[in-house]
Short mmCIF file of C-alpha atoms in Angstrom, two decimals:
data_model
loop_
_atom_site.label_atom_id
_atom_site.label_comp_id
_atom_site.label_asym_id
_atom_site.label_seq_id
_atom_site.Cartn_x
_atom_site.Cartn_y
_atom_site.Cartn_z
CA MET A 16 -12.85 -8.14 -11.96
CA ASN A 17 -14.17 -7.49 -15.26
CA LEU A 18 -12.08 -8.85 -18.13
CA GLU A 19 -10.92 -6.02 -20.61
CA LEU A 20 -8.99 -5.56 -23.78
CA ARG A 21 -5.99 -4.54 -22.11
CA HIS A 22 -6.11 -8.02 -20.12
CA LEU A 23 -6.15 -9.69 -23.35
CA LYS A 24 -3.16 -7.67 -24.56
CA VAL A 25 -1.25 -9.01 -21.42
CA VAL A 26 -2.19 -12.79 -22.42
CA CYS A 27 -0.93 -12.12 -25.82
CA ALA A 28 2.26 -10.56 -24.96
CA ILE A 29 3.06 -13.46 -22.64
CA ALA A 30 2.15 -15.97 -25.48
CA GLU A 31 4.38 -14.00 -27.97
CA THR A 32 7.42 -13.62 -25.89
CA GLY A 33 7.02 -17.03 -24.18
CA SER A 34 8.01 -15.47 -21.02
CA VAL A 35 6.22 -13.18 -18.13
CA THR A 36 9.58 -11.51 -17.72
CA LYS A 37 9.91 -10.62 -21.33
CA ALA A 38 6.34 -9.59 -21.63
CA ALA A 39 6.67 -7.42 -18.68
CA SER A 40 9.55 -5.67 -20.20
CA GLN A 41 7.66 -5.29 -23.53
CA LEU A 42 4.60 -3.97 -21.60
CA GLY A 43 6.69 -1.54 -19.46
CA LEU A 44 5.67 -3.14 -16.15
CA ALA A 45 7.67 -4.76 -13.34
CA GLN A 46 7.57 -8.61 -13.44
CA PRO A 47 5.99 -9.08 -10.15
CA ALA A 48 3.25 -6.62 -10.98
CA LEU A 49 2.62 -8.44 -14.24
CA THR A 50 2.67 -11.88 -12.51
CA ALA A 51 0.17 -10.52 -10.15
CA GLN A 52 -2.10 -9.25 -12.88
CA LEU A 53 -1.97 -12.59 -14.70
CA GLN A 54 -3.08 -14.29 -11.56
CA ARG A 55 -6.11 -12.04 -11.17
CA ILE A 56 -6.94 -12.64 -14.98
CA GLU A 57 -6.68 -16.45 -14.18
CA ARG A 58 -8.91 -16.17 -11.31
CA THR A 59 -11.48 -14.28 -13.34
CA LEU A 60 -11.39 -16.97 -16.27
CA GLY A 61 -11.56 -19.86 -13.84
CA GLY A 62 -7.95 -21.54 -14.48
CA PRO A 63 -4.31 -21.20 -15.39
CA LEU A 64 -3.64 -19.89 -18.96
CA PHE A 65 -0.04 -20.80 -19.00
CA GLU A 66 2.28 -23.65 -17.95
CA ARG A 67 5.34 -21.97 -16.53
CA ASP A 68 8.83 -23.65 -15.99
CA ARG A 69 12.48 -22.85 -16.59
CA ARG A 70 11.94 -22.90 -20.40
CA GLY A 71 9.36 -20.19 -20.33
CA ALA A 72 5.49 -20.00 -20.41
CA ARG A 73 3.39 -22.23 -22.83
CA PRO A 74 -0.45 -21.81 -23.11
CA THR A 75 -2.76 -24.20 -21.44
CA ALA A 76 -5.98 -25.51 -23.39
CA LEU A 77 -7.79 -22.56 -21.68
CA GLY A 78 -5.01 -20.15 -22.61
CA GLU A 79 -5.22 -21.39 -26.21
CA LEU A 80 -9.01 -20.74 -26.38
CA VAL A 81 -8.26 -17.02 -24.92
CA LEU A 82 -5.68 -16.39 -27.12
CA ALA A 83 -7.82 -17.35 -30.20
CA ARG A 84 -10.63 -15.03 -29.21
CA ALA A 85 -8.19 -12.28 -28.28
CA ARG A 86 -6.48 -12.46 -31.85
CA VAL A 87 -9.80 -11.86 -33.29
CA LEU A 88 -11.09 -9.22 -30.70
CA LEU A 89 -7.93 -6.93 -30.62
CA PRO A 90 -7.53 -6.31 -34.37
CA ALA A 91 -11.38 -6.00 -34.67
CA MET A 92 -11.30 -3.20 -31.81
CA LYS A 93 -8.24 -1.59 -33.43
CA GLY A 94 -10.25 -1.47 -36.80
CA LEU A 95 -13.17 0.06 -35.00
CA GLN A 96 -11.27 2.74 -33.43
CA ASP A 97 -9.44 3.55 -36.73
CA GLU A 98 -12.78 3.78 -38.58
CA ALA A 99 -14.48 5.83 -35.78
CA ALA A 100 -11.58 8.25 -35.83
CA ARG A 101 -11.78 8.59 -39.66
CA LEU A 102 -15.65 9.30 -39.43
CA ALA A 103 -15.26 11.80 -36.71
CA GLY A 104 -12.68 13.66 -38.75
CA ALA A 105 -15.00 13.44 -41.96
CA THR A 106 -17.95 14.92 -39.83
CA GLY A 107 -16.08 17.78 -38.52
CA VAL A 108 -15.49 16.68 -34.80
CA ASP A 109 -13.00 18.80 -33.31
CA THR A 110 -9.67 16.89 -32.59
CA MET A 111 -7.11 18.94 -30.66
CA SER A 112 -3.64 19.33 -32.18
CA ARG A 113 -2.05 20.90 -29.02
CA TYR A 114 -2.31 19.80 -25.50
CA ARG A 115 -1.26 21.96 -22.55
CA ILE A 116 -1.40 19.93 -19.32
CA GLY A 117 -0.56 21.29 -15.84
CA ALA A 118 -0.03 18.76 -12.87
CA LEU A 119 1.02 18.92 -9.22
CA GLY A 120 3.30 16.07 -9.97
CA GLY A 121 2.95 12.35 -9.20
CA PRO A 122 2.71 9.14 -11.36
CA ILE A 123 -0.33 9.97 -13.70
CA ILE A 124 1.14 12.97 -15.75
CA GLY A 125 3.89 10.57 -17.38
CA GLY A 126 1.44 7.94 -18.42
CA MET A 127 -1.01 10.34 -19.81
CA VAL A 128 1.55 12.07 -21.95
CA SER A 129 3.07 8.76 -23.24
CA ARG A 130 -0.59 7.72 -24.26
CA LEU A 131 -1.35 10.99 -25.73
CA ALA A 132 1.87 10.87 -27.83
CA GLN A 133 1.26 7.40 -29.06
CA ALA A 134 -2.57 8.03 -29.86
CA GLN A 135 -1.73 11.57 -31.72
CA PRO A 136 2.05 11.41 -32.72
CA ASP A 137 1.83 14.72 -34.50
CA ALA A 138 0.18 16.58 -31.58
CA GLN A 139 2.04 19.25 -29.82
CA ILE A 140 2.08 18.32 -26.08
CA THR A 141 3.43 20.62 -23.41
CA THR A 142 3.43 20.32 -19.44
CA HIS A 143 3.45 22.74 -16.48
CA ALA A 144 4.36 21.97 -12.95
CA SER A 145 2.97 23.68 -9.89
CA TYR A 146 2.87 22.86 -6.39
CA TYR A 147 -0.59 24.34 -5.83
CA VAL A 148 -4.20 23.75 -7.25
CA ASP A 149 -4.89 27.52 -7.27
CA ASP A 150 -2.00 28.21 -9.81
CA LEU A 151 -3.12 25.40 -12.28
CA ALA A 152 -6.76 26.39 -12.05
CA ASN A 153 -6.22 29.93 -12.80
CA MET A 154 -4.00 29.10 -15.81
CA VAL A 155 -6.91 27.03 -17.17
CA LEU A 156 -9.26 30.02 -16.49
CA ALA A 157 -6.79 32.27 -18.44
CA GLY A 158 -6.44 29.91 -21.39
CA LYS A 159 -2.86 29.08 -20.74
CA LEU A 160 -3.61 25.54 -20.00
CA ASP A 161 -6.10 23.09 -21.40
CA TYR A 162 -6.19 20.70 -18.37
CA ALA A 163 -5.15 20.68 -14.80
CA GLN A 164 -4.37 17.24 -13.07
CA VAL A 165 -4.27 18.06 -9.43
CA GLY A 166 -5.09 16.29 -6.16
CA VAL A 167 -7.25 17.26 -3.07
CA CYS A 168 -7.50 15.55 0.37
CA GLY A 169 -10.27 13.40 1.64
CA ASP A 170 -13.61 13.63 0.27
CA ALA A 171 -13.16 17.27 -1.13
CA PHE A 172 -13.13 18.57 -4.67
CA PRO A 173 -11.37 21.76 -5.84
CA SER A 174 -13.38 24.91 -5.20
CA ALA A 175 -16.62 25.61 -7.62
CA ASP A 176 -15.36 29.11 -7.70
CA TYR A 177 -12.93 28.24 -10.54
CA GLY A 178 -15.93 27.46 -12.70
CA LEU A 179 -14.18 24.43 -14.07
CA VAL A 180 -15.55 20.89 -14.71
CA TRP A 181 -13.54 18.38 -12.22
CA GLN A 182 -13.72 14.68 -12.72
CA THR A 183 -12.22 12.19 -10.30
CA ILE A 184 -9.63 9.90 -11.77
CA ALA A 185 -8.93 7.95 -8.63
CA ILE A 186 -8.70 7.82 -4.92
CA ASP A 187 -5.37 6.69 -3.40
CA GLY A 188 -4.80 5.56 -0.04
CA ILE A 189 -2.03 7.52 1.86
CA CYS A 190 0.96 5.59 3.23
CA ALA A 191 3.89 6.21 5.79
CA LEU A 192 7.21 6.35 4.11
CA MET A 193 9.89 4.77 6.43
CA PRO A 194 13.24 3.07 6.49
CA GLU A 195 12.97 -0.56 5.66
CA ASP A 196 14.05 -1.64 9.13
CA HIS A 197 11.55 0.56 10.79
CA PRO A 198 9.18 -1.38 13.22
CA GLY A 199 6.16 -0.20 11.30
CA SER A 200 7.28 -1.94 8.09
CA LYS A 201 6.81 -5.36 9.55
CA GLY A 202 3.02 -5.75 8.44
CA THR A 203 1.02 -5.04 5.39
CA ASP A 204 -0.18 -1.87 6.82
CA VAL A 205 0.29 0.23 10.00
CA ASP A 206 -1.96 1.79 12.51
CA LEU A 207 -1.58 5.60 12.57
CA ALA A 208 -1.63 5.35 16.53
CA GLU A 209 1.46 3.21 16.47
CA LEU A 210 3.33 6.14 14.93
CA ALA A 211 2.39 8.69 17.67
CA SER A 212 6.04 9.19 18.88
CA GLU A 213 7.30 9.94 15.31
CA SER A 214 8.27 13.40 13.74
CA TRP A 215 6.77 14.02 10.14
CA VAL A 216 7.89 15.65 6.96
CA ALA A 217 5.98 16.46 3.88
CA ALA A 218 6.85 18.13 0.55
CA THR A 219 5.72 21.71 -0.26
CA GLY A 220 2.43 22.43 -1.65
CA ASP A 221 -1.23 21.27 -1.43
CA GLY A 222 -1.53 17.69 0.37
CA CYS A 223 -2.97 15.90 3.36
CA PHE A 224 -0.08 17.35 5.76
CA GLY A 225 -2.22 20.11 7.04
CA ASP A 226 -5.67 20.00 8.71
CA CYS A 227 -6.62 16.51 7.40
CA PHE A 228 -3.50 15.11 9.00
CA ALA A 229 -3.79 16.88 12.39
CA ALA A 230 -7.50 15.62 12.33
CA ALA A 231 -6.51 11.96 11.60
CA CYS A 232 -3.84 11.90 14.26
CA ALA A 233 -6.45 13.38 16.72
CA ARG A 234 -8.99 10.67 15.84
CA ALA A 235 -6.00 8.24 16.44
CA GLY A 236 -5.49 9.81 20.00
CA PHE A 237 -2.44 11.88 19.71
CA THR A 238 -0.99 15.20 18.49
CA PRO A 239 1.87 14.89 16.09
CA ARG A 240 5.28 15.58 17.62
CA ARG A 241 6.83 17.72 15.10
CA MET A 242 5.93 18.61 11.39
CA LEU A 243 8.49 19.63 8.89
CA GLU A 244 8.46 20.85 5.25
CA SER A 245 10.77 20.47 2.48
CA ASP A 246 11.00 19.52 -1.17
CA VAL A 247 10.74 16.00 -2.19
CA ARG A 248 14.61 15.45 -2.16
CA GLY A 249 14.72 16.94 1.35
CA CYS A 250 11.86 14.69 2.53
CA ILE A 251 13.47 11.56 1.34
CA ASP A 252 16.83 12.65 2.98
CA MET A 253 15.10 13.05 6.25
CA VAL A 254 13.37 9.94 6.21
CA GLU A 255 16.54 8.08 5.16
CA SER A 256 18.39 9.69 8.37
CA GLY A 257 15.72 8.58 10.59
CA MET A 258 14.86 12.11 11.32
CA ALA A 259 11.29 11.80 10.41
CA LEU A 260 8.58 9.68 8.49
CA ALA A 261 6.74 11.16 5.48
CA LEU A 262 3.34 10.75 3.88
CA CYS A 263 3.08 9.65 0.35
CA GLN A 264 0.65 8.08 -2.17
CA GLY A 265 0.24 4.45 -2.53
CA THR A 266 1.61 4.81 -6.09
CA PHE A 267 5.02 6.37 -4.82
CA ARG A 268 7.95 4.13 -5.58
CA PRO A 269 10.29 4.41 -2.67
CA PRO A 270 13.94 4.68 -3.31
CA ALA A 271 16.34 1.94 -2.07
CA GLY A 272 16.46 1.61 1.68
CA LEU A 273 12.99 3.09 2.21
CA THR A 274 9.41 1.22 2.02
CA SER A 275 5.89 2.61 2.35
CA ARG A 276 3.10 1.08 4.33
CA PRO A 277 -0.70 1.90 3.93
CA LEU A 278 -2.38 3.48 7.03
CA ARG A 279 -4.60 0.95 8.55
CA GLY A 280 -8.33 1.96 7.96
CA ALA A 281 -7.36 4.53 5.25
CA PRO A 282 -7.87 7.65 7.45
CA LEU A 283 -6.27 9.72 4.91
CA ARG A 284 -7.11 9.64 1.10
CA TRP A 285 -5.90 11.67 -1.97
CA ARG A 286 -8.36 12.32 -4.55
CA LEU A 287 -6.77 12.54 -8.09
CA VAL A 288 -8.78 14.88 -10.35
CA LEU A 289 -8.70 16.22 -14.08
CA GLY A 290 -10.21 19.70 -14.68
CA TRP A 291 -10.97 21.62 -17.87
CA HIS A 292 -13.07 24.63 -18.78
CA PRO A 293 -16.48 23.53 -19.82
CA ASP A 294 -16.76 25.88 -22.78
CA SER A 295 -13.26 25.31 -24.27
CA GLN A 296 -12.23 22.77 -27.06
CA ALA A 297 -10.56 20.62 -24.17
CA ALA A 298 -14.15 19.67 -23.06
CA ASN A 299 -14.64 17.61 -26.32
CA SER A 300 -11.36 15.71 -25.74
CA SER A 301 -11.92 15.38 -22.01
CA PRO A 302 -13.39 11.60 -22.08
CA LYS A 303 -10.20 10.56 -23.89
CA LEU A 304 -7.98 12.24 -21.60
CA MET A 305 -9.87 10.81 -18.28
CA GLU A 306 -9.68 7.30 -20.01
CA MET A 307 -5.90 7.85 -20.39
CA ALA A 308 -5.35 9.23 -17.00
CA GLN A 309 -7.16 6.35 -15.44
CA GLU A 310 -5.26 3.76 -17.38
CA ALA A 311 -1.94 5.39 -16.29
CA TYR A 312 -3.11 5.39 -12.59
CA GLN A 313 -3.93 1.73 -12.91
CA GLU A 314 -0.70 0.89 -14.67
CA VAL A 315 1.39 2.44 -11.86
CA VAL A 316 -0.59 1.14 -9.02
CA GLU A 317 -0.08 -2.53 -10.47
CA ARG A 318 3.53 -2.10 -10.00
CA ASN A 319 2.93 -2.43 -6.20
CA PRO A 320 0.84 -5.79 -5.93
CA ASP A 321 0.99 -5.54 -2.04
CA PHE A 322 -0.90 -2.30 -2.28
CA VAL A 323 -3.39 -3.43 -4.82
CA ASP A 324 -4.18 -6.44 -2.55
CA TRP A 325 -4.66 -4.13 0.45
CA MET A 326 -6.82 -1.84 -1.59
CA ALA A 327 -9.09 -4.74 -2.20
CA ASP A 328 -10.36 -4.41 1.41
CA TYR A 329 -11.16 -0.71 0.63
CA PRO A 330 -13.75 -0.46 -2.32
CA GLN A 331 -13.83 3.32 -2.04
CA LEU A 332 -10.19 3.45 -3.09
CA GLY A 333 -8.74 3.09 -6.52
CA VAL A 334 -9.97 4.17 -9.96
CA VAL A 335 -13.30 5.72 -10.01
CA GLY A 336 -16.14 5.29 -12.86
CA SER A 337 -15.65 3.22 -15.92
CA LEU A 338 -12.47 1.27 -14.64
CA ALA A 339 -13.62 0.96 -10.93
CA ALA A 340 -14.02 -2.73 -11.01
CA VAL A 341 -10.65 -3.53 -12.77
CA ASP A 342 -8.36 -5.81 -10.91
CA LYS A 343 -10.36 -5.65 -7.56
#
């Protein structure tokens, strides 16, 4: 794992609040996720950064060293970003004042919008939801959207016929959503072949539930018994009733009574991508939006430490590009 500024922010938050629990609340993370992240930071730095007991968390000697450096680096980086933004404005670099983002749904769009609103409080931000890549891509082509955040199954990309630029945010492992007392929930992952007798349900729209799922089942030696389709709420109801299992992304947060398990060997993968028109103003701001999208994905996936640990055995999964080595 490469140490990044956001990891220094975690260390500072724990030191300032004196508690991992309070720091997690301040950072908008679940306490187990922040604990797991701190452990990875400590492994990277070679020792514990805090002594923790019932009274809270106090920095060790190593922790004090890291805090001393962080309290210099973080303000310096903030100053650099502010100065760069002022210089960019003075030299006429376009800064978008309106962002129209379409998405298939999922965990990334919320984090993107939140980060964008914090970075540009005066910007006008609108979102549009659709079940289908075609709808969103055509809206970008028509100038009705600036960005489309979509997903595609396996190693594919959205069609080049759209004439858009597509960049990969992350590749997510696909999981089986099941009741907590299902036999498949006993391990850290589940072999698809062990679920050969199950019925399946998936949400409407583009997904892994068609040809990709059938092909994965065939490789596992079976044909799915029954395949159903519903909206998200209907899928959850069917899984809760024991009628069927569902496919979901690793970043999906199951409701009470349900749990998800990654499919062993990662036979199904979901590629999360961001698209824009190469000749639009959105192209100038695309690096910023890509960074925000990858940070949003990483933040959400770290809420599930078991899934993060499972992904460590599958280097092809997770954030693609500049953040690819984070927390692996």
